[in-house]
Amino acid sequence: MRALTRKGAATRQRILEGAAAHIREHGVANMTLDDVLARTATSKSQLFHYFPDGREELLLAVARFEADRVLEDQRPQLDDLTSWPAWQSWRDKVVDRYRRQGRLCPLNSVTSQLGSRTPGAQAVVTELMHRWQAEIAAGVRHMQDAGEIDPGLDVDRAAAALLAGIQGGVLIQMSTGETDHLEAALDMGIAHLRAGGPASP
C-alpha cells in the first residue's frame, strides 16, 4: 500500500475501525459497505480509494486489525511473564478478554467469511499464532533463566502446547458460551510449567 498522508491514514483507520465495530456488534454476514459508509460518515469514493477491491479487501484489513487486538488485549501482562504471580495475572487477563468477547469471535468470523479463496486470511492467522507463541515462549525462557523452570524443558513446545490449549478452550467457548475449558487449559498449562521446575541435584 502506498504511503498515506496523516489525514488519509486517519480516514482509512476510521473506516477500518468502523467496519470492525459493526462486525463485532452484528456479525460479518450482516455487514455491507453501505453499513460502513453510514457508520463512518465516509463517501463511497473514499472507501474505494483506501480499499480498491471493496468488501473483501476491507475484511482482510479487519482480520489484521482483530489479530493485532488479540495480543494488545493481553498487554501489559503478556509482556511481563517474569514471575508466577505475573503468569496468573496474564491468565486472568486472557480469560477476561474472551469472557467479554462472548461467543462471537470477530477474527474467526472474518477469516471464515473470506475462506480459502483468500490466502491472505490464512496468513493473518498464521502470523498471529507465531507471534503469540513467541511471546509466551519469551516468558517461559525468562522463567528458565531465573531458575524457576528446568533448563531442559523445550521452551517452544511448552509454549505451543499452552497456546493450543487456549485455542481449544476458545473454540469450545464459541460453541457453549462458557469459559470453563479455557480456564482449565490455562490452569493446567501453567501448572505443567511450574511442575517443570528446577531439576533435583
mmCIF file of C-alpha atoms in Angstrom:
data_model
loop_
_atom_site.group_PDB
_atom_site.id
_atom_site.type_symbol
_atom_site.label_atom_id
_atom_site.label_comp_id
_atom_site.label_asym_id
_atom_site.label_seq_id
_atom_site.Cartn_x
_atom_site.Cartn_y
_atom_site.Cartn_z
ATOM 1 C CA MET A 1 0.000 0.000 0.000
ATOM 2 C CA ARG A 2 1.296 3.433 -0.933
ATOM 3 C CA ALA A 3 2.250 5.908 1.792
ATOM 4 C CA LEU A 4 -0.686 7.925 3.091
ATOM 5 C CA THR A 5 -0.864 11.459 4.360
ATOM 6 C CA ARG A 6 -1.728 11.867 8.047
ATOM 7 C CA LYS A 7 -5.287 12.792 7.076
ATOM 8 C CA GLY A 8 -5.505 9.862 4.680
ATOM 9 C CA ALA A 9 -4.221 7.420 7.305
ATOM 10 C CA ALA A 10 -6.791 8.740 9.775
ATOM 11 C CA THR A 11 -9.608 8.305 7.254
ATOM 12 C CA ARG A 12 -8.534 4.766 6.408
ATOM 13 C CA GLN A 13 -8.295 3.920 10.114
ATOM 14 C CA ARG A 14 -11.774 5.344 10.732
ATOM 15 C CA ILE A 15 -13.204 3.134 8.006
ATOM 16 C CA LEU A 16 -11.344 0.103 9.331
ATOM 17 C CA GLU A 17 -12.398 0.625 12.948
ATOM 18 C CA GLY A 18 -15.977 1.303 11.907
ATOM 19 C CA ALA A 19 -16.130 -1.939 9.938
ATOM 20 C CA ALA A 20 -14.587 -3.868 12.830
ATOM 21 C CA ALA A 21 -17.063 -2.381 15.323
ATOM 22 C CA HIS A 22 -20.018 -3.214 13.063
ATOM 23 C CA ILE A 23 -18.847 -6.817 12.722
ATOM 24 C CA ARG A 24 -18.420 -7.127 16.488
ATOM 25 C CA GLU A 25 -21.978 -5.918 17.017
ATOM 26 C CA HIS A 26 -23.814 -7.548 14.122
ATOM 27 C CA GLY A 27 -21.575 -10.251 12.646
ATOM 28 C CA VAL A 28 -19.730 -10.304 9.366
ATOM 29 C CA ALA A 29 -22.632 -11.740 7.355
ATOM 30 C CA ASN A 30 -24.686 -8.657 8.187
ATOM 31 C CA MET A 31 -22.038 -6.132 7.199
ATOM 32 C CA THR A 32 -22.458 -4.272 3.926
ATOM 33 C CA LEU A 33 -20.351 -1.470 2.563
ATOM 34 C CA ASP A 34 -23.356 0.823 2.975
ATOM 35 C CA ASP A 35 -23.352 -0.004 6.693
ATOM 36 C CA VAL A 36 -19.714 1.037 6.925
ATOM 37 C CA LEU A 37 -20.292 4.230 4.939
ATOM 38 C CA ALA A 38 -23.152 5.253 7.220
ATOM 39 C CA ARG A 39 -21.309 4.372 10.395
ATOM 40 C CA THR A 40 -18.126 6.225 9.479
ATOM 41 C CA ALA A 41 -19.642 9.186 7.606
ATOM 42 C CA THR A 42 -17.498 8.232 4.631
ATOM 43 C CA SER A 43 -18.251 8.539 0.935
ATOM 44 C CA LYS A 44 -18.143 5.561 -1.404
ATOM 45 C CA SER A 45 -15.288 7.168 -3.336
ATOM 46 C CA GLN A 46 -13.265 7.473 -0.119
ATOM 47 C CA LEU A 47 -13.873 3.863 0.829
ATOM 48 C CA PHE A 48 -12.811 2.561 -2.570
ATOM 49 C CA HIS A 49 -9.830 4.916 -2.557
ATOM 50 C CA TYR A 50 -8.421 3.147 0.520
ATOM 51 C CA PHE A 51 -9.856 -0.310 -0.228
ATOM 52 C CA PRO A 52 -9.941 -0.556 -4.050
ATOM 53 C CA ASP A 53 -11.058 -4.199 -4.063
ATOM 54 C CA GLY A 54 -14.062 -3.374 -1.922
ATOM 55 C CA ARG A 55 -15.554 -5.587 0.759
ATOM 56 C CA GLU A 56 -13.044 -8.426 0.537
ATOM 57 C CA GLU A 57 -10.055 -6.136 0.908
ATOM 58 C CA LEU A 58 -11.752 -4.349 3.805
ATOM 59 C CA LEU A 59 -12.495 -7.672 5.515
ATOM 60 C CA LEU A 60 -8.859 -8.716 5.173
ATOM 61 C CA ALA A 61 -7.802 -5.430 6.778
ATOM 62 C CA VAL A 62 -10.297 -6.053 9.590
ATOM 63 C CA ALA A 63 -8.788 -9.516 10.071
ATOM 64 C CA ARG A 64 -5.338 -7.946 10.538
ATOM 65 C CA PHE A 65 -6.832 -5.368 12.904
ATOM 66 C CA GLU A 66 -8.534 -8.054 15.007
ATOM 67 C CA ALA A 67 -5.389 -10.203 15.045
ATOM 68 C CA ASP A 68 -3.446 -7.284 16.489
ATOM 69 C CA ARG A 69 -6.187 -6.763 19.074
ATOM 70 C CA VAL A 70 -5.862 -10.348 20.312
ATOM 71 C CA LEU A 71 -2.351 -9.571 21.566
ATOM 72 C CA GLU A 72 -2.950 -5.947 22.526
ATOM 73 C CA ASP A 73 -5.833 -7.000 24.759
ATOM 74 C CA GLN A 74 -3.365 -9.150 26.752
ATOM 75 C CA ARG A 75 -0.974 -6.312 27.451
ATOM 76 C CA PRO A 76 0.842 -5.332 29.580
ATOM 77 C CA GLN A 77 0.607 -8.760 31.232
ATOM 78 C CA LEU A 78 1.823 -10.662 28.169
ATOM 79 C CA ASP A 79 4.981 -8.537 28.155
ATOM 80 C CA ASP A 80 5.811 -9.292 31.785
ATOM 81 C CA LEU A 81 5.707 -13.062 32.319
ATOM 82 C CA THR A 82 8.564 -12.815 34.812
ATOM 83 C CA SER A 83 7.110 -14.462 37.941
ATOM 84 C CA TRP A 84 4.387 -16.953 38.787
ATOM 85 C CA PRO A 85 2.060 -14.190 40.043
ATOM 86 C CA ALA A 86 2.635 -12.447 36.692
ATOM 87 C CA TRP A 87 1.649 -15.625 34.840
ATOM 88 C CA GLN A 88 -1.519 -15.808 36.947
ATOM 89 C CA SER A 89 -2.290 -12.184 36.118
ATOM 90 C CA TRP A 90 -1.876 -12.931 32.406
ATOM 91 C CA ARG A 91 -4.114 -15.986 32.759
ATOM 92 C CA ASP A 92 -6.827 -13.818 34.322
ATOM 93 C CA LYS A 93 -6.432 -11.219 31.568
ATOM 94 C CA VAL A 94 -6.886 -13.831 28.840
ATOM 95 C CA VAL A 95 -9.982 -15.301 30.492
ATOM 96 C CA ASP A 96 -11.474 -11.845 30.996
ATOM 97 C CA ARG A 97 -10.816 -10.928 27.369
ATOM 98 C CA TYR A 98 -12.658 -13.940 25.996
ATOM 99 C CA ARG A 99 -15.428 -13.738 28.587
ATOM 100 C CA ARG A 100 -16.129 -10.168 27.471
ATOM 101 C CA GLN A 101 -15.893 -11.169 23.828
ATOM 102 C CA GLY A 102 -18.559 -13.832 24.243
ATOM 103 C CA ARG A 103 -19.452 -16.437 21.667
ATOM 104 C CA LEU A 104 -18.708 -14.252 18.643
ATOM 105 C CA CYS A 105 -15.039 -14.263 17.643
ATOM 106 C CA PRO A 106 -14.598 -11.415 15.125
ATOM 107 C CA LEU A 107 -11.294 -12.750 13.798
ATOM 108 C CA ASN A 108 -12.700 -16.233 13.266
ATOM 109 C CA SER A 109 -15.874 -14.948 11.645
ATOM 110 C CA VAL A 110 -13.987 -12.686 9.238
ATOM 111 C CA THR A 111 -11.416 -15.296 8.209
ATOM 112 C CA SER A 112 -14.185 -17.889 7.797
ATOM 113 C CA GLN A 113 -16.100 -15.483 5.562
ATOM 114 C CA LEU A 114 -13.018 -14.867 3.441
ATOM 115 C CA GLY A 115 -12.288 -18.593 3.281
ATOM 116 C CA SER A 116 -9.578 -20.423 1.386
ATOM 117 C CA ARG A 117 -10.037 -18.225 -1.674
ATOM 118 C CA THR A 118 -8.138 -15.500 0.173
ATOM 119 C CA PRO A 119 -4.634 -16.752 1.072
ATOM 120 C CA GLY A 120 -4.023 -13.536 2.986
ATOM 121 C CA ALA A 121 -6.629 -14.530 5.586
ATOM 122 C CA GLN A 122 -4.770 -17.715 6.451
ATOM 123 C CA ALA A 123 -1.513 -15.771 6.579
ATOM 124 C CA VAL A 124 -3.034 -13.334 9.103
ATOM 125 C CA VAL A 125 -3.998 -16.161 11.468
ATOM 126 C CA THR A 126 -0.690 -17.968 10.979
ATOM 127 C CA GLU A 127 1.283 -14.814 11.760
ATOM 128 C CA LEU A 128 -0.833 -14.178 14.860
ATOM 129 C CA MET A 129 -0.211 -17.683 16.193
ATOM 130 C CA HIS A 130 3.536 -17.378 15.570
ATOM 131 C CA ARG A 131 3.678 -14.016 17.365
ATOM 132 C CA TRP A 132 1.564 -15.237 20.266
ATOM 133 C CA GLN A 133 3.616 -18.401 20.705
ATOM 134 C CA ALA A 134 6.860 -16.409 20.547
ATOM 135 C CA GLU A 135 5.683 -14.070 23.313
ATOM 136 C CA ILE A 136 4.632 -16.968 25.547
ATOM 137 C CA ALA A 137 7.963 -18.651 24.811
ATOM 138 C CA ALA A 138 9.802 -15.494 25.867
ATOM 139 C CA GLY A 139 8.062 -15.724 29.236
ATOM 140 C CA VAL A 140 8.933 -19.400 29.623
ATOM 141 C CA ARG A 141 12.544 -18.651 28.703
ATOM 142 C CA HIS A 142 12.685 -15.882 31.306
ATOM 143 C CA MET A 143 11.476 -18.306 33.977
ATOM 144 C CA GLN A 144 14.137 -20.772 32.875
ATOM 145 C CA ASP A 145 16.829 -18.113 33.160
ATOM 146 C CA ALA A 146 15.518 -17.228 36.631
ATOM 147 C CA GLY A 147 15.896 -20.868 37.705
ATOM 148 C CA GLU A 148 12.134 -21.395 38.072
ATOM 149 C CA ILE A 149 11.843 -23.972 35.292
ATOM 150 C CA ASP A 150 14.072 -26.913 34.429
ATOM 151 C CA PRO A 151 16.577 -25.699 31.792
ATOM 152 C CA GLY A 152 15.995 -28.940 29.910
ATOM 153 C CA LEU A 153 12.373 -28.048 29.142
ATOM 154 C CA ASP A 154 11.706 -27.492 25.427
ATOM 155 C CA VAL A 155 10.560 -23.866 25.506
ATOM 156 C CA ASP A 156 8.952 -23.740 22.072
ATOM 157 C CA ARG A 157 6.998 -26.963 22.571
ATOM 158 C CA ALA A 158 5.821 -25.817 26.002
ATOM 159 C CA ALA A 159 4.622 -22.510 24.536
ATOM 160 C CA ALA A 160 2.967 -24.322 21.610
ATOM 161 C CA ALA A 161 1.123 -26.673 23.975
ATOM 162 C CA LEU A 162 -0.144 -23.786 26.090
ATOM 163 C CA LEU A 163 -1.315 -21.874 23.009
ATOM 164 C CA ALA A 164 -3.032 -24.980 21.624
ATOM 165 C CA GLY A 165 -4.886 -25.361 24.914
ATOM 166 C CA ILE A 166 -6.026 -21.737 24.797
ATOM 167 C CA GLN A 167 -7.286 -22.092 21.233
ATOM 168 C CA GLY A 168 -9.138 -25.280 22.090
ATOM 169 C CA GLY A 169 -10.772 -23.572 25.045
ATOM 170 C CA VAL A 170 -11.801 -20.614 22.889
ATOM 171 C CA LEU A 171 -13.354 -22.910 20.272
ATOM 172 C CA ILE A 172 -15.423 -24.668 22.938
ATOM 173 C CA GLN A 173 -16.459 -21.291 24.359
ATOM 174 C CA MET A 174 -17.670 -20.246 20.909
ATOM 175 C CA SER A 175 -19.999 -23.281 20.972
ATOM 176 C CA THR A 176 -21.108 -23.207 24.605
ATOM 177 C CA GLY A 177 -20.646 -19.611 25.737
ATOM 178 C CA GLU A 178 -18.715 -20.900 28.774
ATOM 179 C CA THR A 179 -15.062 -20.232 29.660
ATOM 180 C CA ASP A 180 -14.602 -23.349 31.831
ATOM 181 C CA HIS A 181 -12.476 -25.179 29.274
ATOM 182 C CA LEU A 182 -10.363 -22.110 28.523
ATOM 183 C CA GLU A 183 -9.712 -21.613 32.226
ATOM 184 C CA ALA A 184 -8.848 -25.293 32.670
ATOM 185 C CA ALA A 185 -6.431 -25.189 29.713
ATOM 186 C CA LEU A 186 -4.627 -22.156 31.129
ATOM 187 C CA ASP A 187 -4.543 -23.555 34.668
ATOM 188 C CA MET A 188 -3.203 -26.919 33.543
ATOM 189 C CA GLY A 189 -0.707 -25.349 31.156
ATOM 190 C CA ILE A 190 0.758 -23.059 33.805
ATOM 191 C CA ALA A 191 0.724 -25.889 36.365
ATOM 192 C CA HIS A 192 2.685 -28.006 33.884
ATOM 193 C CA LEU A 193 5.272 -25.244 33.558
ATOM 194 C CA ARG A 194 5.564 -24.970 37.341
ATOM 195 C CA ALA A 195 5.923 -28.739 37.646
ATOM 196 C CA GLY A 196 8.889 -28.422 35.301
ATOM 197 C CA GLY A 197 10.775 -26.549 37.999
ATOM 198 C CA PRO A 198 14.462 -26.864 38.741
ATOM 199 C CA ALA A 199 15.701 -30.422 38.462
ATOM 200 C CA SER A 200 16.719 -32.067 41.705
ATOM 201 C CA PRO A 201 20.513 -32.032 42.265
#
